[in-house]
PDB file of C-alpha atoms in Angstrom:
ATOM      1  CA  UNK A 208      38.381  12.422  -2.238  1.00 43.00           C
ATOM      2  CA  UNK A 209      41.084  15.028  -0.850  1.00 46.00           C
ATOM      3  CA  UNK A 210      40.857  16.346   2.674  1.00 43.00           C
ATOM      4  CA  UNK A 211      39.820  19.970   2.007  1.00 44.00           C
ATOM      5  CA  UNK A 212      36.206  17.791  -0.205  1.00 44.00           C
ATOM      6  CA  UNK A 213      36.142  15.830   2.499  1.00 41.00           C
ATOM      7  CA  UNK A 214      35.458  19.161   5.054  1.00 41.00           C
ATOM      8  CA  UNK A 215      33.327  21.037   2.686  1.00 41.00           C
ATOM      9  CA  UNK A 216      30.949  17.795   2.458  1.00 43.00           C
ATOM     10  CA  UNK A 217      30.945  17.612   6.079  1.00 48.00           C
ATOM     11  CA  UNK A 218      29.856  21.074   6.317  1.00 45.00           C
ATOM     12  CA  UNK A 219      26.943  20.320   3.342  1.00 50.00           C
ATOM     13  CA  UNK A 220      25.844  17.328   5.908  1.00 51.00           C
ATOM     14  CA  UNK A 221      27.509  16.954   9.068  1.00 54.00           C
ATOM     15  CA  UNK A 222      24.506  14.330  10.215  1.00 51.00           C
ATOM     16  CA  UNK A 223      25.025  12.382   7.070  1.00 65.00           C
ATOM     17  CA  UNK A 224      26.965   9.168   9.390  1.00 83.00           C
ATOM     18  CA  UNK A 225      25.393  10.275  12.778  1.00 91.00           C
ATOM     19  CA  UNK A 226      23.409   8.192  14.295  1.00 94.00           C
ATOM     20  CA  UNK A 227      19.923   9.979  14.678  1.00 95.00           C
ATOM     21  CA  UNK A 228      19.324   9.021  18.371  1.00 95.00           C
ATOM     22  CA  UNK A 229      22.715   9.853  20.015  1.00 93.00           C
ATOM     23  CA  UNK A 230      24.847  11.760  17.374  1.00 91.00           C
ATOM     24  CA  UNK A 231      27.760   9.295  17.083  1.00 91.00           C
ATOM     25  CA  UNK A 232      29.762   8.254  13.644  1.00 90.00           C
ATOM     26  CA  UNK A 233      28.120   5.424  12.384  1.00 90.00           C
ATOM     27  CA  UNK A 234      28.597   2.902   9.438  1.00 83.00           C
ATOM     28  CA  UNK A 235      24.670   2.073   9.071  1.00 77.00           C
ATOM     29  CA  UNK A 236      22.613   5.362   7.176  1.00 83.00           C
ATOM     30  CA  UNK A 237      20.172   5.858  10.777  1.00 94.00           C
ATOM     31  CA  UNK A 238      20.740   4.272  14.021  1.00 95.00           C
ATOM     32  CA  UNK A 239      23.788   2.654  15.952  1.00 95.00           C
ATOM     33  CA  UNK A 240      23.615  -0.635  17.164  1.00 94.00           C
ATOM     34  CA  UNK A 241      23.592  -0.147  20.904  1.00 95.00           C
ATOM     35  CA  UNK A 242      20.517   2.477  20.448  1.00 96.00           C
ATOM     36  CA  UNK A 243      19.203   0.177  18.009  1.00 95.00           C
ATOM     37  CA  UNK A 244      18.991  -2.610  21.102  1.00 96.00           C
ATOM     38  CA  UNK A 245      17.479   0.364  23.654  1.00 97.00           C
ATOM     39  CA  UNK A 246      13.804   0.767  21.100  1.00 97.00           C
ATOM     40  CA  UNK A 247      11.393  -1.269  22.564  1.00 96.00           C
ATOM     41  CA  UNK A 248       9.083  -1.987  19.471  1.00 96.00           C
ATOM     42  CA  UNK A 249       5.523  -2.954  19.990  1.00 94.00           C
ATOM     43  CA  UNK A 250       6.010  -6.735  18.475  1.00 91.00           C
ATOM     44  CA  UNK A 251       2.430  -8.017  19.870  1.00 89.00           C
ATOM     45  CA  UNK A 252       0.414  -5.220  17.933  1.00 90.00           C
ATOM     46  CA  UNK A 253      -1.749  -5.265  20.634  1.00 87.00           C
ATOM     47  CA  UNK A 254      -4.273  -2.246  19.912  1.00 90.00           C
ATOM     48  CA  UNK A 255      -6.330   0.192  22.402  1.00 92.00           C
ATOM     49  CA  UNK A 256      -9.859  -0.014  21.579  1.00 94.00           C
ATOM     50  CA  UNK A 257     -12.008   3.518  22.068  1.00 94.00           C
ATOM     51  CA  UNK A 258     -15.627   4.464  21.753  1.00 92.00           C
ATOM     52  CA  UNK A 259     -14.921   6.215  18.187  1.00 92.00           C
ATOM     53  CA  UNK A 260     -11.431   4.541  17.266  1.00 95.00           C
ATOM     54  CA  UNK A 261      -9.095   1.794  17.616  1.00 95.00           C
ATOM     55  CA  UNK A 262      -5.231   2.756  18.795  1.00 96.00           C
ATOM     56  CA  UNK A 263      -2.443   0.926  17.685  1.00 97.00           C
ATOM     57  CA  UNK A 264       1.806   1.955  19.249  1.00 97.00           C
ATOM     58  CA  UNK A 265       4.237   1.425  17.285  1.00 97.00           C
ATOM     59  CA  UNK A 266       6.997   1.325  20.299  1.00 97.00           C
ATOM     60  CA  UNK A 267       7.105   2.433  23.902  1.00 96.00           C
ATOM     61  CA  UNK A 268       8.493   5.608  24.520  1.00 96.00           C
ATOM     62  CA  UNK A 269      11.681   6.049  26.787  1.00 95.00           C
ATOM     63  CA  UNK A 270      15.392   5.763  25.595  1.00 96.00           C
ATOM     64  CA  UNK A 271      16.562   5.799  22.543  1.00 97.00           C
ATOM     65  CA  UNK A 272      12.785   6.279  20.866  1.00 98.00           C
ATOM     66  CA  UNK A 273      12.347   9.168  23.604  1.00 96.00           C
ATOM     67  CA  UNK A 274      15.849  10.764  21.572  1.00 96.00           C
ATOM     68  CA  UNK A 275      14.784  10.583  18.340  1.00 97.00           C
ATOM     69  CA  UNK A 276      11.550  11.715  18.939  1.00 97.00           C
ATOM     70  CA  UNK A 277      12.884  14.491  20.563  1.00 94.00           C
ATOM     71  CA  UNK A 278      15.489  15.181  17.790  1.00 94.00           C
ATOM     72  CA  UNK A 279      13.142  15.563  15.150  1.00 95.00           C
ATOM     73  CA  UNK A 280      10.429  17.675  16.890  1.00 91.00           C
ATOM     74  CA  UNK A 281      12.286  20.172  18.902  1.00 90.00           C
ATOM     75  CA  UNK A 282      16.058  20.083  16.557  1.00 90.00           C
ATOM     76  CA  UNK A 283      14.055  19.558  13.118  1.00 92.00           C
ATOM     77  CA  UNK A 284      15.961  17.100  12.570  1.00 93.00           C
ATOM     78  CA  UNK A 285      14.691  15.117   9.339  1.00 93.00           C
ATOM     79  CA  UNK A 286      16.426  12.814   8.944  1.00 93.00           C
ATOM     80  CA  UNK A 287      15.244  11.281  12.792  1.00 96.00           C
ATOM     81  CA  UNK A 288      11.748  11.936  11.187  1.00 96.00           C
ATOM     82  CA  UNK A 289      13.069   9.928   8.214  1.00 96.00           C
ATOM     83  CA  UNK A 290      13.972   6.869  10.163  1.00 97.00           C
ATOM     84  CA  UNK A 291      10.340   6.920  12.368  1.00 98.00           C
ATOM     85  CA  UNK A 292       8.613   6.979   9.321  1.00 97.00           C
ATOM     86  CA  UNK A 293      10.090   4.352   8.390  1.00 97.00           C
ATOM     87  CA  UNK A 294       9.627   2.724  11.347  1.00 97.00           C
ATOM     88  CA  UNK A 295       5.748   3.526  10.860  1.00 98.00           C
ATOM     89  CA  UNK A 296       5.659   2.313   7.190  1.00 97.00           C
ATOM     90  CA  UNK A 297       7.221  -1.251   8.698  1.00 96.00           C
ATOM     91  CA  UNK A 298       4.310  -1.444  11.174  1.00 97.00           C
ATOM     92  CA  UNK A 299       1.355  -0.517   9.163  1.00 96.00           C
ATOM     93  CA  UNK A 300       2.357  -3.135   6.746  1.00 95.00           C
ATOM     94  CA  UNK A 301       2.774  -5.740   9.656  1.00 94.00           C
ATOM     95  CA  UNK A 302      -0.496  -4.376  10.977  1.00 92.00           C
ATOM     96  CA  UNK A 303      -1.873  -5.960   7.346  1.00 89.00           C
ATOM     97  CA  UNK A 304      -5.076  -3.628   8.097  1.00 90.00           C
ATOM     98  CA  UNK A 305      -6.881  -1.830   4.989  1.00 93.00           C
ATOM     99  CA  UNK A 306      -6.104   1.829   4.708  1.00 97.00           C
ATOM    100  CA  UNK A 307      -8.469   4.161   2.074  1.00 97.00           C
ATOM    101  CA  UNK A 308      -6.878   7.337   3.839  1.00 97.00           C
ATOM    102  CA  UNK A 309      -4.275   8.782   5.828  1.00 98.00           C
ATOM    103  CA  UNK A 310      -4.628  11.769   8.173  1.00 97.00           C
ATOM    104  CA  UNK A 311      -3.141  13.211  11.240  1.00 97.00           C
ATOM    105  CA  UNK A 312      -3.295  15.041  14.554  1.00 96.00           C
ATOM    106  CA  UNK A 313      -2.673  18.818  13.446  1.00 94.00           C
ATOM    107  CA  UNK A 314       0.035  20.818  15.511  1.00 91.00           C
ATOM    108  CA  UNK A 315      -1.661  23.940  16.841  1.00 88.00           C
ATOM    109  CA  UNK A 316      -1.124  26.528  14.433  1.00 87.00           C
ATOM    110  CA  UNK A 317       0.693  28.965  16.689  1.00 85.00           C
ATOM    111  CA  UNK A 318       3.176  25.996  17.585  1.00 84.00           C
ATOM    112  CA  UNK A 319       3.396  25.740  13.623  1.00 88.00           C
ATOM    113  CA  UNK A 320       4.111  29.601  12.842  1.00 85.00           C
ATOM    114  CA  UNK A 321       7.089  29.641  16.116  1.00 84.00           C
ATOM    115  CA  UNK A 322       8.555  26.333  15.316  1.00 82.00           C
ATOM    116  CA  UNK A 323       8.491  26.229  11.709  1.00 85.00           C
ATOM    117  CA  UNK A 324       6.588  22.671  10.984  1.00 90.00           C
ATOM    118  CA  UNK A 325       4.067  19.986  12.024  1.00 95.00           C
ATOM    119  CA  UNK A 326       6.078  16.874  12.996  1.00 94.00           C
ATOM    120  CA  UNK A 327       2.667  14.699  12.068  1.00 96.00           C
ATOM    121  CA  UNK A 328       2.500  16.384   8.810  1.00 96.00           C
ATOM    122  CA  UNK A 329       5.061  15.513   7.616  1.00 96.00           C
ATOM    123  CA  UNK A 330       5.182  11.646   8.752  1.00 97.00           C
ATOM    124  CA  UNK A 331       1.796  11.703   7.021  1.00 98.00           C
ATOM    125  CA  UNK A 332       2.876  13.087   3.820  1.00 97.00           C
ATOM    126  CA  UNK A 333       6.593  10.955   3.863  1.00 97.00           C
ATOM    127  CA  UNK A 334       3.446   7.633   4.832  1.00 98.00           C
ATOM    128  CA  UNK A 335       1.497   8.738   1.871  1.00 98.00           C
ATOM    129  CA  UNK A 336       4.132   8.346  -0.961  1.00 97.00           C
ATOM    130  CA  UNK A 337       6.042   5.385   0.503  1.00 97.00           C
ATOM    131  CA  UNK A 338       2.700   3.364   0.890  1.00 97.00           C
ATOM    132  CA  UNK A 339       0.997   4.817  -2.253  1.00 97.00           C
ATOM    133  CA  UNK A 340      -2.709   5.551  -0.225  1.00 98.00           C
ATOM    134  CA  UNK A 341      -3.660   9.310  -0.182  1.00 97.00           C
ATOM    135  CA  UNK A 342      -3.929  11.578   2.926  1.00 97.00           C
ATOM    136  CA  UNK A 343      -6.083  14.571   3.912  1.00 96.00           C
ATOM    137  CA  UNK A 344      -5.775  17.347   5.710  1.00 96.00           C
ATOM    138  CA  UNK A 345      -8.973  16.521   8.125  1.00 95.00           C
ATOM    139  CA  UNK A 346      -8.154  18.932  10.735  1.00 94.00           C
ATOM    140  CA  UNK A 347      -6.670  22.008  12.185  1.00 93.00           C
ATOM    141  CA  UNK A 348      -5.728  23.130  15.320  1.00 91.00           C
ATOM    142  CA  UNK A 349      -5.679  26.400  17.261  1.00 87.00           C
ATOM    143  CA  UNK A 350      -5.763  27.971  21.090  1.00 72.00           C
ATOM    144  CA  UNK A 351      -3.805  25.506  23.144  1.00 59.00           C
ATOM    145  CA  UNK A 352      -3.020  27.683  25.780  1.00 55.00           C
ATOM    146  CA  UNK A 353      -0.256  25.361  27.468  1.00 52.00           C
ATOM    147  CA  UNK A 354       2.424  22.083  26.295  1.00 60.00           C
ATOM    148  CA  UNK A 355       0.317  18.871  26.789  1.00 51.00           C
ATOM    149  CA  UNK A 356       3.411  17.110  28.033  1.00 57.00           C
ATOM    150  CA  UNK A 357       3.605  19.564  31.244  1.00 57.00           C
ATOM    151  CA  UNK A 358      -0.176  18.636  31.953  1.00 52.00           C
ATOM    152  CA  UNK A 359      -1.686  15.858  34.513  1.00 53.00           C
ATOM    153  CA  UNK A 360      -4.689  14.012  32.730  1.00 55.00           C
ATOM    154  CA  UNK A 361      -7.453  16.099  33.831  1.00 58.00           C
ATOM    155  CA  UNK A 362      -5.646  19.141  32.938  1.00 61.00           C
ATOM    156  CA  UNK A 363      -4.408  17.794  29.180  1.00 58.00           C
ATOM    157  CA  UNK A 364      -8.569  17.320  28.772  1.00 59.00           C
ATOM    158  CA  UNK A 365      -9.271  20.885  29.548  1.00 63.00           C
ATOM    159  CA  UNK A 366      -6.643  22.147  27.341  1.00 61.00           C
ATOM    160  CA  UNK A 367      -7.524  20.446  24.137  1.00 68.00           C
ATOM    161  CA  UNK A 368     -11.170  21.148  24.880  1.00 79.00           C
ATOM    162  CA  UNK A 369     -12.837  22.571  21.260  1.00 81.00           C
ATOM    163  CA  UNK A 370      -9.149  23.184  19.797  1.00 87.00           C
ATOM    164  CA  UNK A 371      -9.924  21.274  16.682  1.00 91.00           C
ATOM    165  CA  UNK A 372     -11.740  21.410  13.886  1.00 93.00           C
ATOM    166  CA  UNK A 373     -12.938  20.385  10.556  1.00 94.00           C
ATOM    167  CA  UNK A 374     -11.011  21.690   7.713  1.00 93.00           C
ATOM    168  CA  UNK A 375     -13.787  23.727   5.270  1.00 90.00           C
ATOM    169  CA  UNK A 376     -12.243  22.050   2.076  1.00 91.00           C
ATOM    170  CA  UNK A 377     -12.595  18.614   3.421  1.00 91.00           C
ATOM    171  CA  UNK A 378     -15.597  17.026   1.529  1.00 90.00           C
ATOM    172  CA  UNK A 379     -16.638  14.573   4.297  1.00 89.00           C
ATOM    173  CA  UNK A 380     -19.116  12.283   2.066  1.00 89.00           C
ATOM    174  CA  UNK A 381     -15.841  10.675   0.707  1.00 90.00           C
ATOM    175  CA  UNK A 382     -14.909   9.324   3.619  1.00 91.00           C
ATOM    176  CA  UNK A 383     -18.137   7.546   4.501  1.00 90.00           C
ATOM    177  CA  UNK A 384     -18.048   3.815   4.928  1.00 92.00           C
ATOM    178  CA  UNK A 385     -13.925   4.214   4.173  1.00 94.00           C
ATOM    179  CA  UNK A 386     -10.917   3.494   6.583  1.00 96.00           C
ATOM    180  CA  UNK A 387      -8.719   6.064   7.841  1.00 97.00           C
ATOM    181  CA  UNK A 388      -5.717   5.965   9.655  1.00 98.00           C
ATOM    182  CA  UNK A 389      -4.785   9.176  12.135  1.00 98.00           C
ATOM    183  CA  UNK A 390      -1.128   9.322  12.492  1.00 98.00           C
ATOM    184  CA  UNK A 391      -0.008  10.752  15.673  1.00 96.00           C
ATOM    185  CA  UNK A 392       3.601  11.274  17.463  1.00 95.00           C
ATOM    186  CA  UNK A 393       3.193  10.602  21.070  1.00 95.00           C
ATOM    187  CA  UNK A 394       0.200   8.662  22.866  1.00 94.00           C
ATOM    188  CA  UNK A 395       0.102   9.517  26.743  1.00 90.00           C
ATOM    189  CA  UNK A 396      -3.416   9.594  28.066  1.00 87.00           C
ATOM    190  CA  UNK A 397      -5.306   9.275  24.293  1.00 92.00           C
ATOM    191  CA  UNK A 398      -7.095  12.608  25.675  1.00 89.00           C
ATOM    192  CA  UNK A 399      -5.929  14.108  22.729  1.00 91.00           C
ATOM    193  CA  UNK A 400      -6.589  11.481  20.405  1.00 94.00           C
ATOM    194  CA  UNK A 401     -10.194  11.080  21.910  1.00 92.00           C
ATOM    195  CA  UNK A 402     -10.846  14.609  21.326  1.00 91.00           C
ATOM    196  CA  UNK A 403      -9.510  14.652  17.681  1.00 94.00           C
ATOM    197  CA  UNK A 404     -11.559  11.685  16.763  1.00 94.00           C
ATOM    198  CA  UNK A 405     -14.689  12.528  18.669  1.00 93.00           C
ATOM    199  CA  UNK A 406     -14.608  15.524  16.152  1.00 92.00           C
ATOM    200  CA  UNK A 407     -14.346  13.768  13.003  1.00 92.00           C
ATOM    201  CA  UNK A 408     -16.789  10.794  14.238  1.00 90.00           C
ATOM    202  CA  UNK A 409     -19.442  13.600  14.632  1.00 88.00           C
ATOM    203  CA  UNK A 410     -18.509  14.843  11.260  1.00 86.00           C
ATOM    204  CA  UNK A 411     -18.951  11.733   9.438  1.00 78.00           C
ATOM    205  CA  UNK A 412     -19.604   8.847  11.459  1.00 71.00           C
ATOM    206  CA  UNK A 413     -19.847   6.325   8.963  1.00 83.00           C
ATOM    207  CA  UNK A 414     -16.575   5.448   8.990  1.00 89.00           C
ATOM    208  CA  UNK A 415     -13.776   3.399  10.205  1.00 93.00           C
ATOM    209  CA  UNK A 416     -11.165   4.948  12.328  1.00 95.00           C
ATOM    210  CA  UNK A 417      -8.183   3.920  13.983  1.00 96.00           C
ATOM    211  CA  UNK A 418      -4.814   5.758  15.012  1.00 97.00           C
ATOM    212  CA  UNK A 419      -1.175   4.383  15.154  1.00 98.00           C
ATOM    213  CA  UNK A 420       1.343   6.618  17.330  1.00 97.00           C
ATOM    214  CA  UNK A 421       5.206   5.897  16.949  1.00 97.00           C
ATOM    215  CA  UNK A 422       5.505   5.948  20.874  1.00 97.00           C
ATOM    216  CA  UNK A 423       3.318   5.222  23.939  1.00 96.00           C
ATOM    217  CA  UNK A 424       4.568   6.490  27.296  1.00 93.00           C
ATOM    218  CA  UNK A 425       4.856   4.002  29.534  1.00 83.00           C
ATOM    219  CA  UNK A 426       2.511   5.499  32.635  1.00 69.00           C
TER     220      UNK A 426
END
């Protein structure tokens, strides 16, 4: 390939050899091997068990995870989202759990319409194909008045307080006595994650429901 190919390619994909957590050349297609060695992976599979769900992490979020995460929400960068969902598609099949449906924690709409996407959407819908079990759009969101993340726990209650509901095309008797997994980014406090699956439990509440995050913080 000449040089002048070589720069036009470059421009096409500059993160093509990048590695997705801190941006430098790399021979492997996602991650170097130093931040490769930072991710602190979940390998007990230890799960959080709720009144209305179980909660399963696939890592611990700080480092490296804590970079990629970041890269692909707030840079849009895909091809970070490419490498967590594979990271999720490894677990869930270590997890050897039975899965009728996929869903996910909605972005609130307004974040949606000023940032362009919904990071859990998308892991969802890359989840779907690559494990071959069908996901639903169970819920939107709208009215968060504030960032979660800049919350204390009492505070991050309040704000997600009757932000979500049921989406009107959803017909809820197909999910009875079936097994869904809610795929989420980020698990802090699970006040969130309560609230989003106290919804859907009072929807249909014959039915099995558990949630896997990529990341739990470690407070």
């Amino acid at each position: 390939m000449g040089k002048w190919s070589k720069k036009i390619l470059d421009l096409i994909y500059p993160n093509l050899n990048l590695c997705v957590s801190c941006y430098e050349k790399i021979d492997d297609k996602f991650i170097c091997h130093e931040c490769m060695r930072d991710i602190k992976f979940n390998e007990d599979f230890n799960r959080v068990d709720f009144n209305d769900f179980h909660a399963y992490n696939a890592c611990y979020y700080f480092g490296t995870m804590k970079n990629i995460i970041y890269n692909f929400k707030i840079h849009k960068d895909f091809r970070s989202g490419e490498y967590l969902s594979i990271i999720l598609n490894s677990y869930i099949k270590k997890l050897n759990i039975k899965i009728d449906y996929l869903s996910y924690v909605p972005r609130d709409r307004n974040k949606i319409k000023k940032e362009g996407f919904d990071q859990s959407h998308y892991l969802t819908k890359t989840l779907s194909k690559s494990l071959d079990i069908p996901y639903i759009k169970l819920l939107y969101c709208i009215g968060k008045k504030h960032d979660q993340k800049k919350l204390d726990i009492s505070e991050r209650t309040v704000n997600i307080k009757d932000k979500f509901f049921i989406n009107k095309h959803v017909d809820l008797s197909m999910l009875r006595n079936k097994k869904v997994l809610i795929i989420d980014d980020v698990a802090t406090t699970y006040s969130t994650l309560n609230e989003v699956c106290g919804i859907i439990k009072k929807s249909t509440f014959e039915m099995d429901l558990s949630v896997l995050t990529i990341a739990k913080t470690l407070i």
